[in-house]
Coordinates of C-alpha atoms in Angstrom, one line a residue:
X1 CA -19.0 42.4 -3.2
X2 CA -15.3 43.2 -3.2
X3 CA -14.9 43.4 -7.0
X4 CA -18.3 44.4 -8.2
X5 CA -18.1 41.5 -10.7
X6 CA -20.4 38.5 -10.7
X7 CA -18.8 35.3 -11.9
X8 CA -21.0 32.7 -13.5
X9 CA -21.3 29.6 -11.4
X10 CA -22.1 26.1 -12.9
X11 CA -21.4 22.4 -12.5
X12 CA -18.2 21.4 -14.2
X13 CA -18.1 19.0 -17.1
X14 CA -15.5 16.8 -18.7
X15 CA -15.1 19.6 -21.4
X16 CA -13.7 21.9 -18.6
X17 CA -10.8 19.6 -17.7
X18 CA -8.2 21.5 -19.9
X19 CA -9.4 24.9 -18.6
X20 CA -10.9 26.6 -21.7
X21 CA -10.9 29.7 -19.5
X22 CA -9.6 30.9 -16.1
X23 CA -11.6 29.3 -13.4
X24 CA -12.2 28.8 -9.7
X25 CA -12.6 25.0 -9.2
X26 CA -14.5 23.8 -6.1
X27 CA -14.5 20.3 -4.5
X28 CA -12.3 17.4 -5.4
X29 CA -11.5 15.0 -8.2
X30 CA -14.4 12.7 -7.2
X31 CA -17.1 15.4 -7.5
X32 CA -15.6 17.9 -10.0
X33 CA -14.8 16.5 -13.4
X34 CA -12.8 19.7 -14.2
X35 CA -10.2 18.6 -11.7
X36 CA -9.4 15.3 -13.4
X37 CA -6.3 16.3 -15.3
X38 CA -5.0 18.7 -12.6
X39 CA -5.2 15.8 -10.2
X40 CA -3.9 13.0 -12.5
X41 CA -1.0 15.2 -13.7
X42 CA 0.1 16.1 -10.1
X43 CA -1.0 19.7 -9.9
X44 CA -3.4 19.3 -6.9
X45 CA -4.0 16.3 -4.6
X46 CA -7.6 17.1 -3.6
X47 CA -9.6 13.9 -3.3
X48 CA -11.7 12.0 -0.8
X49 CA -8.8 11.7 1.7
X50 CA -6.8 14.8 1.0
X51 CA -7.1 17.4 2.6
X52 CA -9.4 15.1 4.7
X53 CA -12.5 15.4 6.7
X54 CA -13.3 19.1 7.5
X55 CA -10.0 20.3 5.9
X56 CA -9.3 22.4 2.9
X57 CA -6.6 23.2 0.3
X58 CA -6.5 26.6 -1.5
X59 CA -4.0 26.9 -4.3
X60 CA -3.3 28.6 -7.6
X61 CA -2.4 26.4 -10.6
X62 CA -0.5 28.4 -13.2
X63 CA -1.2 27.8 -16.9
X64 CA -1.1 23.9 -16.5
X65 CA -2.0 23.3 -20.2
X66 CA 0.0 25.9 -22.0
X67 CA -3.1 27.7 -23.2
X68 CA -2.8 30.8 -21.1
X69 CA -5.5 29.8 -18.6
X70 CA -5.0 29.3 -14.9
X71 CA -7.1 28.0 -12.0
X72 CA -7.7 28.6 -8.3
X73 CA -8.5 25.4 -6.5
X74 CA -10.8 25.6 -3.5
X75 CA -10.4 22.0 -2.5
X76 CA -12.1 19.9 0.1
X77 CA -12.9 16.3 0.8
X78 CA -16.4 16.8 2.2
X79 CA -19.2 19.3 2.5
X80 CA -18.1 20.8 5.8
X81 CA -14.6 21.2 4.5
X82 CA -15.8 22.9 1.4
X83 CA -17.7 25.5 3.5
X84 CA -14.5 26.1 5.5
X85 CA -12.6 26.4 2.2
X86 CA -15.1 28.9 0.9
X87 CA -14.8 31.0 4.0
X88 CA -11.0 30.9 3.9
X89 CA -11.0 31.8 0.3
X90 CA -13.3 34.8 1.0
X91 CA -10.8 36.0 3.5
X92 CA -8.0 35.7 0.9
X93 CA -10.1 37.7 -1.5
X94 CA -10.5 40.5 1.0
X95 CA -6.7 40.6 1.6
X96 CA -5.8 40.4 -2.1
X97 CA -8.2 43.2 -3.3
X98 CA -6.6 46.6 -4.1
X99 CA -8.0 49.6 -6.0
X100 CA -6.8 51.0 -9.3
X101 CA -8.5 54.3 -9.3
X102 CA -12.2 53.5 -8.7
X103 CA -11.9 49.9 -10.0
X104 CA -11.2 47.0 -7.6
X105 CA -8.4 44.7 -8.7
X106 CA -8.1 41.1 -7.4
X107 CA -4.7 39.6 -7.9
X108 CA -3.1 36.4 -6.6
X109 CA 0.6 36.2 -7.5
X110 CA 0.7 32.7 -5.9
X111 CA -1.9 31.4 -3.4
X112 CA -1.4 28.5 -1.1
X113 CA -3.2 27.7 2.2
X114 CA -4.1 24.4 3.8
X115 CA -5.8 22.9 6.7
X116 CA -5.5 19.1 6.8
X117 CA -7.4 16.5 8.8
X118 CA -6.0 14.8 11.8
X119 CA -5.9 11.5 9.8
X120 CA -3.8 13.0 7.0
X121 CA -1.4 14.7 9.5
X122 CA -0.9 11.4 11.3
X123 CA 0.6 10.2 8.0
X124 CA 2.3 13.4 6.9
X125 CA 3.1 15.2 10.2
X126 CA 5.4 17.7 8.4
X127 CA 2.4 18.9 6.4
X128 CA 1.2 20.9 9.4
X129 CA 4.5 22.5 10.3
X130 CA 5.8 25.9 9.5
X131 CA 8.6 26.5 7.0
X132 CA 12.0 25.8 8.4
X133 CA 15.1 27.2 6.6
X134 CA 17.2 24.5 8.2
X135 CA 15.5 22.0 5.8
X136 CA 17.8 23.3 3.0
X137 CA 21.0 22.1 4.6
X138 CA 19.5 19.0 6.0
X139 CA 18.2 18.0 2.6
X140 CA 21.6 18.6 1.0
X141 CA 23.3 16.5 3.7
X142 CA 20.8 13.7 3.0
X143 CA 21.6 14.0 -0.7
X144 CA 25.3 13.7 -0.1
X145 CA 24.6 10.5 1.9
X146 CA 22.5 9.1 -0.9
X147 CA 25.3 9.7 -3.4
X148 CA 27.9 8.1 -1.0
X149 CA 25.8 5.0 -0.4
X150 CA 24.3 4.5 -3.9
X151 CA 20.8 4.4 -2.6
X152 CA 18.1 3.1 -4.9
X153 CA 16.7 5.9 -7.2
X154 CA 19.5 8.1 -6.1
X155 CA 18.8 11.8 -5.7
X156 CA 15.8 11.5 -8.0
X157 CA 14.0 9.8 -5.1
X158 CA 14.8 12.8 -2.8
X159 CA 13.6 15.2 -5.5
X160 CA 10.3 13.3 -5.6
X161 CA 10.0 13.5 -1.8
X162 CA 10.9 17.2 -1.8
X163 CA 8.3 17.9 -4.5
X164 CA 5.6 16.1 -2.4
X165 CA 6.5 18.2 0.6
X166 CA 6.2 21.3 -1.5
X167 CA 2.8 20.2 -2.8
X168 CA 1.4 19.8 0.7
X169 CA 3.0 22.9 2.3
X170 CA 4.0 25.4 -0.4
X171 CA 7.1 26.1 1.6
X172 CA 9.7 28.3 -0.2
X173 CA 12.5 26.3 1.5
X174 CA 11.5 23.1 -0.4
X175 CA 11.4 25.1 -3.6
X176 CA 15.0 26.3 -3.0
X177 CA 16.0 22.8 -1.9
X178 CA 14.6 21.3 -5.1
X179 CA 16.9 23.7 -7.2
X180 CA 19.9 22.9 -5.0
X181 CA 19.4 19.2 -5.3
X182 CA 19.2 19.5 -9.1
X183 CA 22.5 21.4 -9.2
X184 CA 24.2 18.7 -7.0
X185 CA 22.6 15.9 -9.0
X186 CA 23.7 17.2 -12.4
X187 CA 27.2 17.8 -11.1
X188 CA 27.4 14.2 -9.8
X189 CA 26.2 12.6 -13.0
X190 CA 29.5 11.7 -14.6
X191 CA 30.8 8.4 -15.9
X192 CA 32.2 6.4 -13.0
X193 CA 32.7 2.6 -13.2
X194 CA 32.2 2.3 -9.4
X195 CA 28.7 3.8 -9.5
X196 CA 26.1 1.1 -9.8
X197 CA 23.3 2.0 -12.2
X198 CA 25.2 4.5 -14.4
X199 CA 25.9 8.2 -14.0
X200 CA 22.5 9.0 -12.6
X201 CA 22.3 6.1 -10.2
X202 CA 20.3 2.9 -9.9
X203 CA 16.6 3.1 -11.2
X204 CA 16.6 6.9 -11.1
X205 CA 13.9 6.8 -13.7
X206 CA 11.4 5.2 -11.3
X207 CA 10.3 8.5 -9.7
X208 CA 10.5 10.4 -13.0
X209 CA 6.8 11.1 -13.3
X210 CA 6.6 12.7 -9.8
X211 CA 9.9 14.7 -10.4
X212 CA 8.6 16.3 -13.5
X213 CA 5.2 17.0 -11.9
X214 CA 7.1 18.5 -8.9
X215 CA 9.0 20.9 -11.1
X216 CA 5.8 21.9 -12.9
X217 CA 4.5 23.0 -9.5
X218 CA 7.7 24.5 -8.0
X219 CA 9.0 26.6 -10.9
X220 CA 6.5 29.4 -10.3
X221 CA 7.5 29.9 -6.7
X222 CA 8.5 33.6 -6.1
X223 CA 11.6 32.5 -4.2
X224 CA 13.2 31.3 -7.4
X225 CA 15.0 33.4 -10.1
X226 CA 14.6 33.1 -13.8
X227 CA 18.2 31.9 -14.1
X228 CA 17.5 29.1 -11.6
X229 CA 14.4 28.1 -13.5
X230 CA 16.2 27.9 -16.8
X231 CA 19.1 26.0 -15.2
X232 CA 16.9 23.4 -13.5
X233 CA 14.9 22.9 -16.7
X234 CA 18.0 22.2 -18.6
X235 CA 19.4 19.8 -15.9
X236 CA 16.1 17.9 -15.8
X237 CA 16.1 17.7 -19.6
X238 CA 19.6 16.2 -19.6
X239 CA 18.6 13.6 -17.0
X240 CA 15.5 12.7 -19.0
X241 CA 17.5 12.3 -22.2
X242 CA 20.2 10.2 -20.6
X243 CA 18.5 8.1 -17.9
X244 CA 14.8 8.0 -18.5
X245 CA 13.8 8.2 -22.2
X246 CA 16.1 5.3 -23.4
X247 CA 14.4 2.9 -21.0
X248 CA 10.9 3.6 -22.1
X249 CA 10.7 1.2 -25.0
X250 CA 8.6 -1.9 -25.6
X251 CA 8.6 -4.1 -28.7
X252 CA 5.1 -3.9 -30.4
X253 CA 2.9 -6.8 -29.7
X254 CA 4.8 -7.7 -26.5
X255 CA 3.6 -7.0 -23.0
X256 CA 5.4 -4.4 -20.9
X257 CA 6.9 -4.6 -17.4
X258 CA 7.4 -2.0 -14.7
X259 CA 11.1 -1.2 -15.6
X260 CA 9.6 0.0 -18.9
X261 CA 6.5 1.7 -17.6
X262 CA 8.1 3.6 -14.8
X263 CA 10.2 5.6 -17.3
X264 CA 7.4 5.7 -19.8
X265 CA 5.2 7.6 -17.3
X266 CA 8.1 10.0 -16.8
X267 CA 8.4 10.4 -20.6
X268 CA 4.6 11.1 -20.7
X269 CA 4.9 13.9 -18.1
X270 CA 8.0 15.3 -19.7
X271 CA 6.3 15.3 -23.1
X272 CA 3.3 17.1 -21.7
X273 CA 5.5 19.6 -19.9
X274 CA 7.9 20.5 -22.7
X275 CA 5.3 20.4 -25.5
X276 CA 3.1 22.8 -23.5
X277 CA 5.7 25.0 -21.8
X278 CA 8.4 25.0 -24.5
X279 CA 6.6 24.2 -27.8
X280 CA 9.7 25.2 -29.7
X281 CA 11.6 22.3 -28.2
X282 CA 11.1 19.2 -30.5
X283 CA 11.6 16.6 -27.8
X284 CA 8.3 17.5 -26.2
X285 CA 6.2 16.1 -29.0
X286 CA 8.5 13.2 -29.7
X287 CA 8.5 12.1 -26.0
X288 CA 4.7 12.4 -25.9
X289 CA 4.5 10.1 -29.0
X290 CA 7.0 7.7 -27.4
X291 CA 4.8 7.4 -24.2
X292 CA 1.8 6.9 -26.4
X293 CA 3.4 4.0 -28.2
X294 CA 4.2 2.2 -25.0
X295 CA 0.9 2.6 -23.3
X296 CA -1.5 2.4 -26.2
X297 CA 0.0 -1.0 -27.1
X298 CA -0.2 -2.2 -23.5
X299 CA -3.8 -1.0 -23.3
X300 CA -4.7 -3.9 -25.6
X301 CA -3.6 -6.5 -23.0
X302 CA -4.9 -7.6 -19.6
X303 CA -1.6 -8.9 -18.3
X304 CA 1.9 -7.4 -17.9
X305 CA 5.0 -9.4 -18.6
X306 CA 5.2 -10.2 -14.9
X307 CA 3.8 -13.3 -13.2
X308 CA 4.0 -12.0 -9.6
X309 CA 1.6 -10.3 -7.3
X310 CA 3.4 -7.0 -6.9
X311 CA 5.2 -5.9 -10.0
X312 CA 2.3 -6.8 -12.3
X313 CA 0.1 -4.3 -10.4
X314 CA 2.8 -1.6 -10.7
X315 CA 2.6 -2.0 -14.5
X316 CA -1.2 -2.1 -14.5
X317 CA -1.3 0.9 -12.2
X318 CA 1.1 2.8 -14.6
X319 CA -1.1 1.9 -17.5
X320 CA -4.2 3.3 -15.8
X321 CA -2.3 6.4 -14.5
X322 CA -1.4 7.1 -18.1
X323 CA -5.0 6.6 -19.2
X324 CA -6.3 9.1 -16.7
X325 CA -3.5 11.7 -17.2
X326 CA -3.2 11.7 -21.0
X327 CA -6.3 11.2 -21.1
X328 CA -6.9 8.1 -23.2
X329 CA -9.6 5.8 -21.8
X330 CA -8.9 2.8 -24.2
X331 CA -8.0 0.4 -21.4
X332 CA -11.2 1.2 -19.6
X333 CA -13.4 1.2 -22.7
X334 CA -12.2 -2.1 -24.1
X335 CA -12.8 -4.0 -20.9
X336 CA -9.2 -4.8 -20.1
X337 CA -9.2 -2.6 -16.9
X338 CA -12.2 -4.6 -15.6
X339 CA -10.4 -7.9 -16.5
X340 CA -7.4 -6.7 -14.6
X341 CA -9.5 -5.9 -11.5
X342 CA -11.3 -9.2 -11.7
X343 CA -8.0 -11.1 -12.0
X344 CA -6.8 -9.2 -9.0
X345 CA -9.8 -10.3 -6.9
X346 CA -9.5 -13.8 -8.3
X347 CA -5.9 -14.1 -6.9
X348 CA -6.9 -12.5 -3.6
X349 CA -7.4 -14.9 -0.7
X350 CA -10.4 -14.7 1.7
X351 CA -8.3 -12.7 4.2
X352 CA -8.1 -9.9 1.7
X353 CA -4.5 -10.3 0.8
X354 CA -3.0 -11.0 -2.6
X355 CA -1.4 -14.5 -2.9
X356 CA 2.3 -13.8 -3.2
X357 CA 3.4 -15.8 -6.2
X358 CA 6.8 -14.6 -7.3
X359 CA 8.2 -11.5 -5.7
X360 CA 7.3 -10.8 -2.1
X361 CA 8.9 -11.9 1.1
X362 CA 5.8 -11.9 3.3
X363 CA 2.7 -14.0 3.1
X364 CA 0.4 -11.0 2.9
X365 CA 1.9 -9.6 -0.2
X366 CA 2.3 -5.9 -0.9
X367 CA -0.2 -3.1 -1.6
X368 CA 0.6 -2.3 -5.2
X369 CA -2.8 -3.7 -6.4
X370 CA -4.6 -0.8 -4.7
X371 CA -3.7 1.7 -7.4
X372 CA -5.3 -0.2 -10.4
X373 CA -8.3 -1.1 -8.2
X374 CA -8.8 2.5 -7.3
X375 CA -8.4 3.6 -10.9
X376 CA -10.9 1.1 -12.2
X377 CA -13.4 2.0 -9.5
X378 CA -13.0 5.8 -10.3
X379 CA -13.1 5.5 -14.1
X380 CA -15.7 2.8 -14.6
X381 CA -17.6 2.6 -11.3
X382 CA -17.0 -1.2 -11.4
X383 CA -18.6 -2.5 -8.2
X384 CA -16.2 -5.4 -7.7
X385 CA -13.1 -3.2 -8.0
X386 CA -14.7 -0.6 -5.7
X387 CA -15.4 -3.3 -3.1
X388 CA -11.9 -4.8 -3.2
X389 CA -10.3 -1.4 -3.1
X390 CA -12.3 -0.5 0.0
X391 CA -11.6 -3.8 1.7
X392 CA -7.9 -3.4 1.2
X393 CA -8.0 0.2 2.4
X394 CA -9.6 -0.9 5.7
X395 CA -7.4 -4.0 6.0
X396 CA -4.0 -2.2 5.4
X397 CA -4.9 1.3 6.5
X398 CA -2.7 2.3 3.6
X399 CA -2.6 5.7 1.9
X400 CA -1.2 7.1 -1.2
X401 CA -1.6 10.6 -2.6
X402 CA -2.8 10.9 -6.2
X403 CA -4.1 7.3 -6.3
X404 CA -7.8 8.0 -6.6
X405 CA -8.2 6.4 -3.2
X406 CA -11.5 6.3 -1.4
X407 CA -12.2 5.2 2.2
X408 CA -14.8 2.4 2.3
X409 CA -17.9 2.2 4.4
X410 CA -17.5 -0.5 7.1
X411 CA -20.2 -2.7 5.5
X412 CA -18.3 -2.7 2.2
X413 CA -15.0 -3.5 3.9
X414 CA -16.0 -6.7 5.7
X415 CA -15.4 -9.8 3.6
X416 CA -17.9 -11.8 5.7
X417 CA -20.6 -9.3 4.6
X418 CA -21.8 -11.6 1.8
X419 CA -24.3 -9.1 0.5
X420 CA -21.5 -6.6 -0.1
X421 CA -19.0 -9.1 -1.7
X422 CA -19.2 -9.2 -5.5
X423 CA -20.7 -12.3 -7.3
X424 CA -18.9 -14.4 -9.9
X425 CA -15.7 -15.3 -7.9
X426 CA -17.0 -18.4 -6.1
X427 CA -16.5 -22.0 -7.2
X428 CA -13.9 -23.2 -9.6
X429 CA -12.7 -20.3 -11.7
X430 CA -10.3 -20.4 -14.6
X431 CA -8.3 -17.3 -15.2
X432 CA -7.2 -17.3 -18.9
X433 CA -3.7 -16.4 -20.1
X434 CA -3.2 -13.2 -22.2
X435 CA -2.0 -14.3 -25.7
X436 CA 0.5 -11.5 -25.9
X437 CA 2.2 -12.9 -22.7
X438 CA 2.8 -16.1 -24.7
X439 CA 4.3 -14.1 -27.6
X440 CA 6.5 -12.3 -25.1
X441 CA 7.7 -15.6 -23.4
X442 CA 7.8 -18.0 -26.3
X443 CA 8.7 -21.6 -25.7
X444 CA 9.8 -24.3 -28.2
X445 CA 7.6 -26.9 -26.6
X446 CA 4.3 -25.8 -25.0
X447 CA 0.8 -27.0 -24.7
X448 CA -1.8 -26.1 -27.3
X449 CA -3.3 -22.6 -27.0
X450 CA -6.6 -24.1 -25.8
X451 CA -4.7 -25.7 -22.9
X452 CA -2.9 -22.7 -21.7
X453 CA -4.1 -21.0 -18.5
X454 CA -2.9 -18.4 -16.0
X455 CA -4.4 -19.5 -12.7
X456 CA -7.2 -21.6 -11.3
X457 CA -9.0 -20.5 -8.1
X458 CA -11.2 -22.6 -5.8
X459 CA -13.4 -20.5 -3.4
X460 CA -16.5 -21.3 -1.4
X461 CA -17.2 -17.7 -0.6
X462 CA -15.3 -14.6 0.7
X463 CA -15.8 -15.6 4.3
X464 CA -12.6 -16.0 6.2
X465 CA -13.8 -19.4 7.5
X466 CA -14.3 -20.8 4.0
X467 CA -11.5 -22.2 1.9
X468 CA -9.6 -20.6 -0.9
X469 CA -7.0 -22.4 -3.0
X470 CA -5.0 -21.0 -5.9
X471 CA -3.2 -23.2 -8.6
X472 CA -0.6 -21.7 -10.9
X473 CA -0.1 -22.4 -14.6
X474 CA 3.2 -20.6 -15.3
X475 CA 6.9 -21.2 -14.8
X476 CA 8.0 -18.0 -16.4
X477 CA 7.4 -14.3 -16.5
X478 CA 9.3 -11.3 -15.2
X479 CA 10.1 -11.8 -11.5
X480 CA 8.2 -15.1 -11.8
X481 CA 9.1 -18.3 -9.9
X482 CA 9.3 -22.0 -11.0
X483 CA 5.9 -22.6 -9.5
X484 CA 3.8 -23.9 -12.5
X485 CA 1.4 -26.7 -11.4
X486 CA 2.0 -25.7 -7.8
X487 CA -0.6 -24.8 -5.2
X488 CA 0.3 -21.2 -4.3
X489 CA -1.8 -20.9 -1.2
X490 CA -4.6 -22.4 0.9
X491 CA -6.5 -20.3 3.4
X492 CA -9.3 -21.4 5.7
X493 CA -10.6 -20.7 9.2
X494 CA -9.1 -17.2 9.2
X495 CA -5.5 -18.1 8.5
X496 CA -3.0 -19.2 5.8
X497 CA -2.2 -23.0 5.9
X498 CA -0.2 -23.6 2.7
X499 CA 2.2 -20.7 1.6
X500 CA 4.5 -20.3 -1.3
X501 CA 6.5 -17.1 -1.4
X502 CA 9.9 -15.5 -1.0
X503 CA 11.4 -12.8 -3.2
X504 CA 14.6 -14.8 -4.0
X505 CA 13.6 -18.4 -3.5
X506 CA 12.5 -19.1 -7.0
X507 CA 13.3 -22.8 -7.4
X508 CA 10.7 -25.5 -7.4
X509 CA 11.9 -26.8 -4.0
X510 CA 10.5 -23.7 -2.3
X511 CA 7.0 -24.3 -3.6
X512 CA 4.1 -26.6 -3.0
X513 CA 5.2 -28.6 -6.0
X514 CA 7.0 -31.7 -7.2
X515 CA 10.7 -32.2 -7.7
X516 CA 11.6 -34.8 -10.3
X517 CA 15.1 -36.1 -11.0
X518 CA 16.0 -38.6 -13.7
X519 CA 19.4 -40.4 -13.2
X520 CA 20.2 -37.7 -10.6
X521 CA 19.6 -34.8 -13.0
X522 CA 16.8 -32.3 -13.3
X523 CA 15.7 -30.7 -16.5
X524 CA 14.5 -27.1 -16.9
X525 CA 10.8 -26.9 -16.0
X526 CA 8.4 -26.5 -18.9
X527 CA 7.4 -22.9 -19.3
X528 CA 3.6 -23.6 -19.3
X529 CA 1.4 -26.1 -17.6
X530 CA -1.4 -27.7 -19.6
X531 CA -5.1 -27.6 -18.5
X532 CA -6.5 -31.0 -19.2
X533 CA -9.9 -30.5 -17.5
X534 CA -11.8 -28.5 -14.9
X535 CA -15.3 -28.1 -13.7
X536 CA -17.7 -28.4 -10.8
X537 CA -21.1 -29.7 -9.6
X538 CA -23.0 -28.8 -6.5
X539 CA -21.0 -31.3 -4.5
X540 CA -17.6 -31.4 -6.2
X541 CA -15.1 -29.2 -8.0
X542 CA -11.9 -30.3 -9.8
X543 CA -8.9 -29.4 -12.0
X544 CA -6.5 -31.6 -13.9
X545 CA -3.3 -30.0 -15.0
X546 CA 0.0 -31.3 -16.3
X547 CA 3.7 -30.4 -16.7
X548 CA 4.8 -32.5 -19.7
X549 CA 8.4 -33.8 -20.2
X550 CA 9.6 -32.6 -16.9
X551 CA 13.0 -34.5 -16.4
X552 CA 11.8 -37.1 -18.8
X553 CA 8.4 -37.6 -17.1
X554 CA 4.9 -36.2 -17.2
X555 CA 3.5 -34.8 -13.9
X556 CA -0.3 -34.8 -13.7
X557 CA -1.9 -33.0 -10.7
X558 CA -5.6 -33.5 -9.8
X559 CA -7.2 -31.1 -7.3
X560 CA -10.5 -32.5 -6.1
X561 CA -12.7 -30.2 -3.9
X562 CA -15.2 -31.8 -1.6
X563 CA -17.6 -28.9 -1.3
X564 CA -19.8 -30.2 1.6
X565 CA -16.7 -30.8 3.7
X566 CA -14.9 -27.8 2.2
X567 CA -11.8 -30.0 1.9
X568 CA -9.3 -30.9 -0.8
X569 CA -7.8 -34.1 -2.1
X570 CA -4.7 -33.6 -4.2
X571 CA -3.6 -36.5 -6.4
X572 CA -0.2 -36.4 -8.1
X573 CA 0.8 -38.9 -10.8
X574 CA 4.2 -39.1 -12.4
X575 CA 4.6 -41.1 -15.7
X576 CA 8.0 -41.8 -17.0
X577 CA 8.4 -41.1 -20.7
X578 CA 11.8 -42.8 -21.0
X579 CA 13.8 -45.3 -19.1
X580 CA 15.9 -44.2 -16.1
X581 CA 16.0 -44.1 -12.3
X582 CA 13.6 -41.5 -11.1
X583 CA 13.5 -39.7 -7.8
X584 CA 10.3 -37.7 -6.9
X585 CA 9.9 -35.4 -3.9
X586 CA 6.5 -34.0 -3.2
X587 CA 6.8 -30.7 -1.3
X588 CA 4.3 -29.0 1.1
X589 CA 5.1 -25.7 2.8
X590 CA 2.9 -25.0 5.7
X591 CA 2.8 -22.0 7.9
X592 CA 3.4 -22.5 11.6
X593 CA 4.9 -25.1 13.9
X594 CA 3.4 -28.5 14.4
X595 CA 2.0 -29.2 17.9
X596 CA 0.3 -32.3 19.2
X597 CA -2.9 -31.8 21.2
X598 CA -5.4 -34.1 22.7
X599 CA -7.6 -33.7 19.6
X600 CA -4.9 -34.6 17.2
X601 CA -2.2 -32.8 15.2
X602 CA -2.8 -29.1 14.9
X603 CA -0.9 -26.3 13.2
X604 CA -0.3 -23.3 15.4
X605 CA 1.1 -20.2 13.8
X606 CA 4.1 -18.9 15.8
X607 CA 5.3 -15.9 13.8
X608 CA 6.2 -15.2 10.2
X609 CA 9.5 -17.3 10.3
X610 CA 7.9 -20.6 11.2
X611 CA 7.5 -23.2 8.5
X612 CA 6.5 -26.8 8.4
X613 CA 7.7 -28.9 5.5

């Protein structure tokens, strides 16, 4: 009515995701395929939980693909929010319409308006506040403190946070702060032996993807000058060349780890930004090719170089973030993403937590696995991954923007709802070892390929009252512990009974394992345990594994599962291979303090610091 022009309206398709024409895009990434790349590349966060129930987000996205086409996002998480968004956008149209002679002209130099749900504002309270010019000086003061204390990720981490604030508020002060932070950061980046992590600080490459995304959003803000835009682009390019690009390398045929994939994601985003915005700059295409080499190789594997239940999911999450942002769906099409999700569920106890084998200091692990689970559920619709992601969302009440996260229905989130839980994870399950992992961590003496394994899980069901036990097959891997042939965890009756975790306590004595000394000396643990047998009947399940030539002896562990009683018998046999005086110490790490009751000896949990050995 305002312009006299009728725009064609139609459902979006995957062919629309690189904006073949200017467009108004409605909805969110879950119901509008044209929003995939704008979401995955950090231009708009609209999904099932942002802006949230009844909320909306209106924004312009300026030429995101370097093809001269732009978009207006009329974003909402649900139907009621979309109606509110449409009404709000209509009001903006009325205000933005002017007349050039007798012809109405509709122009949006830059549009941003948002109304967030109460749930989102509980997590990001600042997203509902007005712009505050005092943020500029407060941010610079925070940056000075970061430089003085050598904080992890340095000012790059603050740039990431500032970019996120801008993404949810559109505040000009955050745009000006972003520029001022870059000027300070670039000036501080000088060779200094006292500065840990090099001129740019320790792990400044970790937030590189979000920093480049942030600048791609901020640089069009009207509060900035062309001189500032050019200066920040140059400062960011220097940081990328010196602190990010050199770290994004992996030998072909070897599995990657998060200290390679964090920067590789940044190199991907930098390659997209410079090849599209500055096609005359040769680094853009070369950086894009470098990121492709890292992730296209990793897409062929279903395990990172980590054997730990946090960092491995970071690497897998980076792999899938690359796949959705590039886009390159190889990891989803070849089945490796589904294998990763299944392995994640296989190493999840019946309480819904990942078993922490390697790199966490709490028994409930971290939340890093939610990103790959969300990505698998989004890209493939895998029911098991969707169920696990929903369970973890409800269990942790965690939230992460740009993670393809969906809230779960209550029935899907309850592990005791057997009809909702995925099939195929009960019984004795062998989780095979990725061959590229063995190439990456070679060992002079190791079992035959047919005897290698990653983990073995015993599970009656997903009910919290039923048992779950996990046995490890590896003594190596990035951030891994010396826990091969150990029982990582036992859960039953709604709690953890045997635990095995601490970030720094890597040695065998901290695990549910066996210490063997020969003539008072211990040898290095074999890198890989051997699987000598496993299986199950209706009444029993078992595994037989071995660490060979461990301090001059062979250690065989038999785990026998009595299914009717839902109990375990663990038999350990040590066989000397050569003469000597042997000392063997069998270790069990329980959770809780032992208390004697009239019914016998019970373990009562009394806080996270209580252990029984």
